[in-house]
Amino acid sequence: MNYTILKFKEIIKLNVEKNVISLSGGKDSTALLLHALEKETENIVPVFADTGNEHKQTYDYLEYLERILNIKIIRVKAVFNQQIAKKREYIKHFWIQEDISQQIIEDALSVLKPTGVPFLDLYLTDEHR
C-alpha cells in the first residue's frame, strides 16, 4: 500500500518521538533495522520511499521482512500530478503567445501526462532543476 506524505504524517503522529528507519531493501538499511529491533528500540517506523523504478524482488523482499519480523513498513511515493497539470496549463496558454505552432503544442501535450512512476514523472516537471 502506498501512502502520501499526509497519510505518513497521520500514521507516525509527528507529536510523538519516532525512530524512523529509511529502508531501501538493501543490506545496509536492513542491517540497521535488524539492529534496532535487536536492541528493542522504541517507536521504530520503517519507511520505504518508492521511486517507481524498483525491481520486483525489492517489493517481494519488503513483504518478506514484514512477514518474518512481524512489522509494518510504511511506503511513501511521490506524486507529481499537480506539477504536470500546471506545466500543461502553461503550455496551453503561453506557448501560443510565443508563436509556437499548434502542432508542436499538441505534440507536447500528448506526451505530457502523468505515468504514475515518480522516477519518470519528476522529469516531466520543473522540479528536478
Short mmCIF file of N, CA and C in Angstrom, two decimals:
data_model
loop_
_atom_site.label_atom_id
_atom_site.label_comp_id
_atom_site.label_asym_id
_atom_site.label_seq_id
_atom_site.Cartn_x
_atom_site.Cartn_y
_atom_site.Cartn_z
N MET A 1 0.84 -1.17 0.00
CA MET A 1 0.00 0.00 0.00
C MET A 1 0.89 1.25 0.00
N ASN A 2 0.56 2.23 -0.81
CA ASN A 2 1.32 3.47 -0.88
C ASN A 2 0.65 4.55 -0.05
N TYR A 3 1.45 5.35 0.62
CA TYR A 3 0.94 6.42 1.44
C TYR A 3 1.46 7.76 0.94
N THR A 4 0.60 8.76 0.95
CA THR A 4 1.07 10.10 0.63
C THR A 4 1.75 10.65 1.87
N ILE A 5 2.40 11.80 1.72
CA ILE A 5 3.07 12.41 2.87
C ILE A 5 2.06 12.74 3.96
N LEU A 6 0.86 13.20 3.60
CA LEU A 6 -0.14 13.50 4.61
C LEU A 6 -0.51 12.25 5.39
N LYS A 7 -0.69 11.15 4.69
CA LYS A 7 -1.01 9.89 5.36
C LYS A 7 0.17 9.47 6.24
N PHE A 8 1.38 9.67 5.75
CA PHE A 8 2.58 9.34 6.52
C PHE A 8 2.58 10.12 7.83
N LYS A 9 2.29 11.43 7.78
CA LYS A 9 2.26 12.25 8.99
C LYS A 9 1.19 11.74 9.95
N GLU A 10 0.05 11.35 9.40
CA GLU A 10 -1.03 10.83 10.24
C GLU A 10 -0.61 9.53 10.92
N ILE A 11 0.06 8.67 10.19
CA ILE A 11 0.45 7.37 10.72
C ILE A 11 1.47 7.51 11.84
N ILE A 12 2.47 8.33 11.64
CA ILE A 12 3.52 8.39 12.65
C ILE A 12 3.24 9.41 13.74
N LYS A 13 2.13 10.17 13.62
CA LYS A 13 1.74 11.13 14.64
C LYS A 13 2.95 11.94 15.10
N LEU A 14 3.26 12.94 14.34
CA LEU A 14 4.51 13.69 14.49
C LEU A 14 4.74 14.30 15.87
N ASN A 15 3.70 14.36 16.71
CA ASN A 15 3.90 14.92 18.04
C ASN A 15 4.53 13.92 19.01
N VAL A 16 4.77 12.71 18.56
CA VAL A 16 5.41 11.68 19.39
C VAL A 16 6.76 11.35 18.75
N GLU A 17 7.79 11.26 19.58
CA GLU A 17 9.12 10.95 19.05
C GLU A 17 9.14 9.56 18.43
N LYS A 18 9.67 9.48 17.22
CA LYS A 18 9.77 8.21 16.50
C LYS A 18 11.19 8.00 16.03
N ASN A 19 11.55 6.77 15.86
CA ASN A 19 12.83 6.39 15.28
C ASN A 19 12.57 5.88 13.87
N VAL A 20 12.68 6.79 12.91
CA VAL A 20 12.38 6.46 11.52
C VAL A 20 13.62 5.83 10.89
N ILE A 21 13.42 4.67 10.29
CA ILE A 21 14.50 3.98 9.59
C ILE A 21 14.14 3.95 8.11
N SER A 22 14.96 4.60 7.31
CA SER A 22 14.76 4.60 5.87
C SER A 22 15.22 3.25 5.34
N LEU A 23 14.28 2.51 4.80
CA LEU A 23 14.54 1.14 4.38
C LEU A 23 14.49 1.05 2.86
N SER A 24 15.62 0.70 2.25
CA SER A 24 15.67 0.58 0.79
C SER A 24 15.45 -0.86 0.33
N GLY A 25 15.62 -1.78 1.25
CA GLY A 25 15.58 -3.19 0.89
C GLY A 25 16.97 -3.74 0.66
N GLY A 26 17.97 -2.89 0.79
CA GLY A 26 19.36 -3.32 0.64
C GLY A 26 19.94 -3.82 1.95
N LYS A 27 21.17 -4.29 1.90
CA LYS A 27 21.79 -4.91 3.08
C LYS A 27 22.03 -3.92 4.21
N ASP A 28 22.43 -2.70 3.89
CA ASP A 28 22.76 -1.74 4.95
C ASP A 28 21.52 -1.30 5.73
N SER A 29 20.47 -0.91 5.02
CA SER A 29 19.27 -0.46 5.73
C SER A 29 18.60 -1.62 6.45
N THR A 30 18.68 -2.81 5.88
CA THR A 30 18.12 -3.99 6.55
C THR A 30 18.91 -4.28 7.83
N ALA A 31 20.23 -4.17 7.76
CA ALA A 31 21.05 -4.39 8.96
C ALA A 31 20.71 -3.37 10.04
N LEU A 32 20.49 -2.13 9.66
CA LEU A 32 20.13 -1.09 10.63
C LEU A 32 18.79 -1.42 11.28
N LEU A 33 17.82 -1.84 10.49
CA LEU A 33 16.52 -2.22 11.03
C LEU A 33 16.66 -3.39 12.00
N LEU A 34 17.39 -4.42 11.59
CA LEU A 34 17.57 -5.59 12.45
C LEU A 34 18.28 -5.22 13.75
N HIS A 35 19.27 -4.34 13.67
CA HIS A 35 19.99 -3.89 14.86
C HIS A 35 19.04 -3.15 15.80
N ALA A 36 18.23 -2.26 15.25
CA ALA A 36 17.27 -1.51 16.08
C ALA A 36 16.28 -2.45 16.75
N LEU A 37 15.80 -3.44 16.01
CA LEU A 37 14.86 -4.41 16.59
C LEU A 37 15.55 -5.25 17.67
N GLU A 38 16.77 -5.66 17.40
CA GLU A 38 17.53 -6.47 18.36
C GLU A 38 17.76 -5.70 19.66
N LYS A 39 17.99 -4.39 19.56
CA LYS A 39 18.23 -3.54 20.73
C LYS A 39 16.92 -3.09 21.38
N GLU A 40 15.80 -3.58 20.85
CA GLU A 40 14.46 -3.24 21.35
C GLU A 40 14.24 -1.73 21.39
N THR A 41 14.68 -1.07 20.34
CA THR A 41 14.49 0.37 20.20
C THR A 41 13.00 0.67 20.13
N GLU A 42 12.59 1.69 20.87
CA GLU A 42 11.16 2.04 20.91
C GLU A 42 10.76 2.86 19.68
N ASN A 43 9.49 2.76 19.36
CA ASN A 43 8.86 3.59 18.33
C ASN A 43 9.58 3.55 16.98
N ILE A 44 9.92 2.36 16.54
CA ILE A 44 10.57 2.20 15.23
C ILE A 44 9.52 2.36 14.13
N VAL A 45 9.84 3.18 13.15
CA VAL A 45 8.97 3.36 11.99
C VAL A 45 9.81 3.12 10.74
N PRO A 46 9.77 1.90 10.18
CA PRO A 46 10.49 1.65 8.92
C PRO A 46 9.72 2.27 7.74
N VAL A 47 10.44 3.01 6.91
CA VAL A 47 9.81 3.71 5.78
C VAL A 47 10.56 3.37 4.50
N PHE A 48 9.80 3.02 3.48
CA PHE A 48 10.36 2.73 2.15
C PHE A 48 9.87 3.80 1.19
N ALA A 49 10.78 4.52 0.54
CA ALA A 49 10.43 5.54 -0.45
C ALA A 49 10.45 4.90 -1.84
N ASP A 50 9.27 4.71 -2.39
CA ASP A 50 9.12 4.02 -3.67
C ASP A 50 9.35 5.00 -4.82
N THR A 51 10.40 4.78 -5.58
CA THR A 51 10.70 5.64 -6.73
C THR A 51 9.91 5.23 -7.96
N GLY A 52 9.28 4.06 -7.89
CA GLY A 52 8.59 3.54 -9.06
C GLY A 52 9.55 2.87 -10.03
N ASN A 53 10.81 2.81 -9.66
CA ASN A 53 11.84 2.24 -10.53
C ASN A 53 12.53 1.08 -9.81
N GLU A 54 11.78 0.35 -9.03
CA GLU A 54 12.33 -0.73 -8.21
C GLU A 54 12.14 -2.07 -8.91
N HIS A 55 13.01 -3.00 -8.62
CA HIS A 55 12.85 -4.37 -9.10
C HIS A 55 11.75 -5.05 -8.30
N LYS A 56 11.07 -5.99 -8.91
CA LYS A 56 10.03 -6.74 -8.22
C LYS A 56 10.60 -7.42 -6.97
N GLN A 57 11.84 -7.86 -7.05
CA GLN A 57 12.48 -8.52 -5.90
C GLN A 57 12.55 -7.59 -4.69
N THR A 58 12.69 -6.30 -4.92
CA THR A 58 12.73 -5.35 -3.80
C THR A 58 11.39 -5.36 -3.07
N TYR A 59 10.30 -5.27 -3.82
CA TYR A 59 8.97 -5.29 -3.21
C TYR A 59 8.72 -6.62 -2.49
N ASP A 60 9.13 -7.71 -3.13
CA ASP A 60 8.97 -9.03 -2.51
C ASP A 60 9.76 -9.11 -1.21
N TYR A 61 10.96 -8.57 -1.20
CA TYR A 61 11.81 -8.61 -0.01
C TYR A 61 11.20 -7.79 1.12
N LEU A 62 10.62 -6.64 0.81
CA LEU A 62 9.97 -5.83 1.84
C LEU A 62 8.79 -6.59 2.46
N GLU A 63 8.01 -7.26 1.62
CA GLU A 63 6.90 -8.08 2.13
C GLU A 63 7.43 -9.21 3.00
N TYR A 64 8.53 -9.81 2.58
CA TYR A 64 9.17 -10.88 3.36
C TYR A 64 9.60 -10.35 4.73
N LEU A 65 10.24 -9.18 4.76
CA LEU A 65 10.66 -8.60 6.04
C LEU A 65 9.47 -8.34 6.95
N GLU A 66 8.40 -7.81 6.37
CA GLU A 66 7.19 -7.56 7.18
C GLU A 66 6.68 -8.86 7.80
N ARG A 67 6.68 -9.90 7.00
CA ARG A 67 6.14 -11.18 7.45
C ARG A 67 7.01 -11.82 8.53
N ILE A 68 8.32 -11.91 8.30
CA ILE A 68 9.16 -12.63 9.26
C ILE A 68 9.47 -11.82 10.51
N LEU A 69 9.43 -10.48 10.39
CA LEU A 69 9.73 -9.63 11.54
C LEU A 69 8.47 -9.13 12.25
N ASN A 70 7.32 -9.44 11.65
CA ASN A 70 6.04 -9.01 12.19
C ASN A 70 6.01 -7.49 12.39
N ILE A 71 6.35 -6.76 11.33
CA ILE A 71 6.36 -5.30 11.36
C ILE A 71 5.56 -4.77 10.18
N LYS A 72 5.27 -3.48 10.20
CA LYS A 72 4.62 -2.82 9.08
C LYS A 72 5.59 -1.79 8.53
N ILE A 73 5.91 -1.89 7.25
CA ILE A 73 6.79 -0.93 6.58
C ILE A 73 5.90 0.08 5.86
N ILE A 74 6.08 1.34 6.20
CA ILE A 74 5.31 2.40 5.55
C ILE A 74 5.94 2.67 4.19
N ARG A 75 5.10 2.73 3.18
CA ARG A 75 5.57 3.01 1.82
C ARG A 75 5.09 4.40 1.42
N VAL A 76 6.02 5.24 1.01
CA VAL A 76 5.66 6.57 0.52
C VAL A 76 6.07 6.67 -0.94
N LYS A 77 5.28 7.43 -1.68
CA LYS A 77 5.53 7.55 -3.11
C LYS A 77 5.18 8.97 -3.54
N ALA A 78 6.10 9.64 -4.18
CA ALA A 78 5.85 11.00 -4.65
C ALA A 78 4.85 10.97 -5.81
N VAL A 79 4.00 11.97 -5.84
CA VAL A 79 3.02 12.12 -6.91
C VAL A 79 3.19 13.52 -7.48
N PHE A 80 3.37 13.62 -8.79
CA PHE A 80 3.64 14.89 -9.44
C PHE A 80 2.49 15.36 -10.33
N ASN A 81 1.29 14.85 -10.11
CA ASN A 81 0.15 15.19 -10.97
C ASN A 81 -0.12 16.69 -11.02
N GLN A 82 -0.07 17.37 -9.87
CA GLN A 82 -0.35 18.81 -9.85
C GLN A 82 0.70 19.60 -10.64
N GLN A 83 1.96 19.23 -10.48
CA GLN A 83 3.02 19.93 -11.19
C GLN A 83 2.91 19.72 -12.70
N ILE A 84 2.53 18.51 -13.11
CA ILE A 84 2.37 18.22 -14.53
C ILE A 84 1.18 18.99 -15.08
N ALA A 85 0.09 19.04 -14.32
CA ALA A 85 -1.09 19.80 -14.75
C ALA A 85 -0.75 21.28 -14.91
N LYS A 86 0.04 21.81 -14.00
CA LYS A 86 0.45 23.22 -14.06
C LYS A 86 1.29 23.47 -15.32
N LYS A 87 2.17 22.54 -15.64
CA LYS A 87 3.01 22.69 -16.83
C LYS A 87 2.16 22.60 -18.10
N ARG A 88 1.15 21.72 -18.10
CA ARG A 88 0.25 21.61 -19.24
C ARG A 88 -0.49 22.94 -19.47
N GLU A 89 -0.95 23.55 -18.38
CA GLU A 89 -1.66 24.83 -18.49
C GLU A 89 -0.74 25.91 -19.06
N TYR A 90 0.50 25.91 -18.60
CA TYR A 90 1.47 26.88 -19.11
C TYR A 90 1.64 26.72 -20.62
N ILE A 91 1.81 25.48 -21.05
CA ILE A 91 2.00 25.21 -22.48
C ILE A 91 0.78 25.67 -23.28
N LYS A 92 -0.43 25.33 -22.78
CA LYS A 92 -1.66 25.70 -23.49
C LYS A 92 -1.79 27.21 -23.65
N HIS A 93 -1.47 27.96 -22.60
CA HIS A 93 -1.76 29.39 -22.61
C HIS A 93 -0.60 30.28 -23.06
N PHE A 94 0.62 29.86 -22.81
CA PHE A 94 1.75 30.76 -23.09
C PHE A 94 2.53 30.41 -24.35
N TRP A 95 2.55 29.15 -24.73
CA TRP A 95 3.29 28.81 -25.93
C TRP A 95 2.66 29.45 -27.17
N ILE A 96 1.34 29.52 -27.17
CA ILE A 96 0.65 30.11 -28.32
C ILE A 96 1.02 31.58 -28.46
N GLN A 97 1.24 32.25 -27.32
CA GLN A 97 1.64 33.66 -27.33
C GLN A 97 3.08 33.83 -27.82
N GLU A 98 3.84 32.77 -27.74
CA GLU A 98 5.24 32.82 -28.17
C GLU A 98 5.41 32.33 -29.61
N ASP A 99 4.29 32.28 -30.33
CA ASP A 99 4.28 31.87 -31.74
C ASP A 99 4.81 30.46 -31.98
N ILE A 100 4.59 29.58 -31.04
CA ILE A 100 4.93 28.17 -31.23
C ILE A 100 3.76 27.53 -31.96
N SER A 101 4.05 26.72 -32.96
CA SER A 101 2.98 26.16 -33.80
C SER A 101 2.02 25.30 -32.99
N GLN A 102 0.77 25.28 -33.45
CA GLN A 102 -0.27 24.49 -32.79
C GLN A 102 0.10 23.01 -32.79
N GLN A 103 0.74 22.54 -33.86
CA GLN A 103 1.14 21.13 -33.93
C GLN A 103 2.15 20.78 -32.84
N ILE A 104 3.12 21.65 -32.62
CA ILE A 104 4.12 21.41 -31.57
C ILE A 104 3.45 21.42 -30.20
N ILE A 105 2.53 22.35 -30.00
CA ILE A 105 1.80 22.41 -28.72
C ILE A 105 1.02 21.12 -28.50
N GLU A 106 0.30 20.67 -29.52
CA GLU A 106 -0.47 19.43 -29.40
C GLU A 106 0.43 18.23 -29.16
N ASP A 107 1.57 18.19 -29.84
CA ASP A 107 2.53 17.09 -29.63
C ASP A 107 3.04 17.08 -28.19
N ALA A 108 3.37 18.26 -27.69
CA ALA A 108 3.87 18.36 -26.31
C ALA A 108 2.81 17.90 -25.32
N LEU A 109 1.58 18.36 -25.50
CA LEU A 109 0.50 17.99 -24.58
C LEU A 109 0.16 16.51 -24.66
N SER A 110 0.36 15.91 -25.83
CA SER A 110 0.02 14.49 -25.99
C SER A 110 0.93 13.58 -25.17
N VAL A 111 2.14 14.04 -24.89
CA VAL A 111 3.07 13.20 -24.11
C VAL A 111 3.25 13.68 -22.67
N LEU A 112 2.76 14.87 -22.37
CA LEU A 112 2.93 15.44 -21.03
C LEU A 112 1.77 15.00 -20.14
N LYS A 113 1.82 13.73 -19.73
CA LYS A 113 0.78 13.13 -18.89
C LYS A 113 1.45 12.31 -17.81
N PRO A 114 0.88 12.30 -16.60
CA PRO A 114 1.47 11.51 -15.52
C PRO A 114 1.54 10.03 -15.88
N THR A 115 2.66 9.41 -15.54
CA THR A 115 2.82 7.98 -15.79
C THR A 115 2.50 7.16 -14.54
N GLY A 116 2.51 7.83 -13.36
CA GLY A 116 2.35 7.10 -12.10
C GLY A 116 3.66 6.57 -11.57
N VAL A 117 4.73 6.80 -12.31
CA VAL A 117 6.07 6.37 -11.89
C VAL A 117 6.84 7.63 -11.49
N PRO A 118 7.01 7.87 -10.17
CA PRO A 118 7.66 9.11 -9.73
C PRO A 118 9.00 9.37 -10.39
N PHE A 119 9.78 8.32 -10.59
CA PHE A 119 11.10 8.44 -11.20
C PHE A 119 11.01 9.09 -12.58
N LEU A 120 9.96 8.76 -13.34
CA LEU A 120 9.76 9.34 -14.67
C LEU A 120 9.03 10.67 -14.60
N ASP A 121 7.98 10.73 -13.77
CA ASP A 121 7.16 11.94 -13.70
C ASP A 121 7.95 13.16 -13.23
N LEU A 122 8.94 12.96 -12.40
CA LEU A 122 9.77 14.07 -11.94
C LEU A 122 10.36 14.83 -13.12
N TYR A 123 10.73 14.11 -14.17
CA TYR A 123 11.36 14.73 -15.33
C TYR A 123 10.35 15.38 -16.28
N LEU A 124 9.06 15.20 -16.02
CA LEU A 124 8.04 15.90 -16.79
C LEU A 124 7.73 17.25 -16.16
N THR A 125 8.28 17.51 -14.99
CA THR A 125 8.04 18.76 -14.27
C THR A 125 9.32 19.59 -14.29
N ASP A 126 9.27 20.71 -13.64
CA ASP A 126 10.47 21.53 -13.47
C ASP A 126 11.09 21.29 -12.10
N GLU A 127 10.62 20.27 -11.37
CA GLU A 127 11.06 20.00 -10.01
C GLU A 127 12.50 19.50 -9.93
N HIS A 128 13.02 18.92 -10.98
CA HIS A 128 14.36 18.33 -10.95
C HIS A 128 15.47 19.34 -11.17
N ARG A 129 15.12 20.58 -11.45
CA ARG A 129 16.15 21.60 -11.71
C ARG A 129 16.75 22.12 -10.45
#
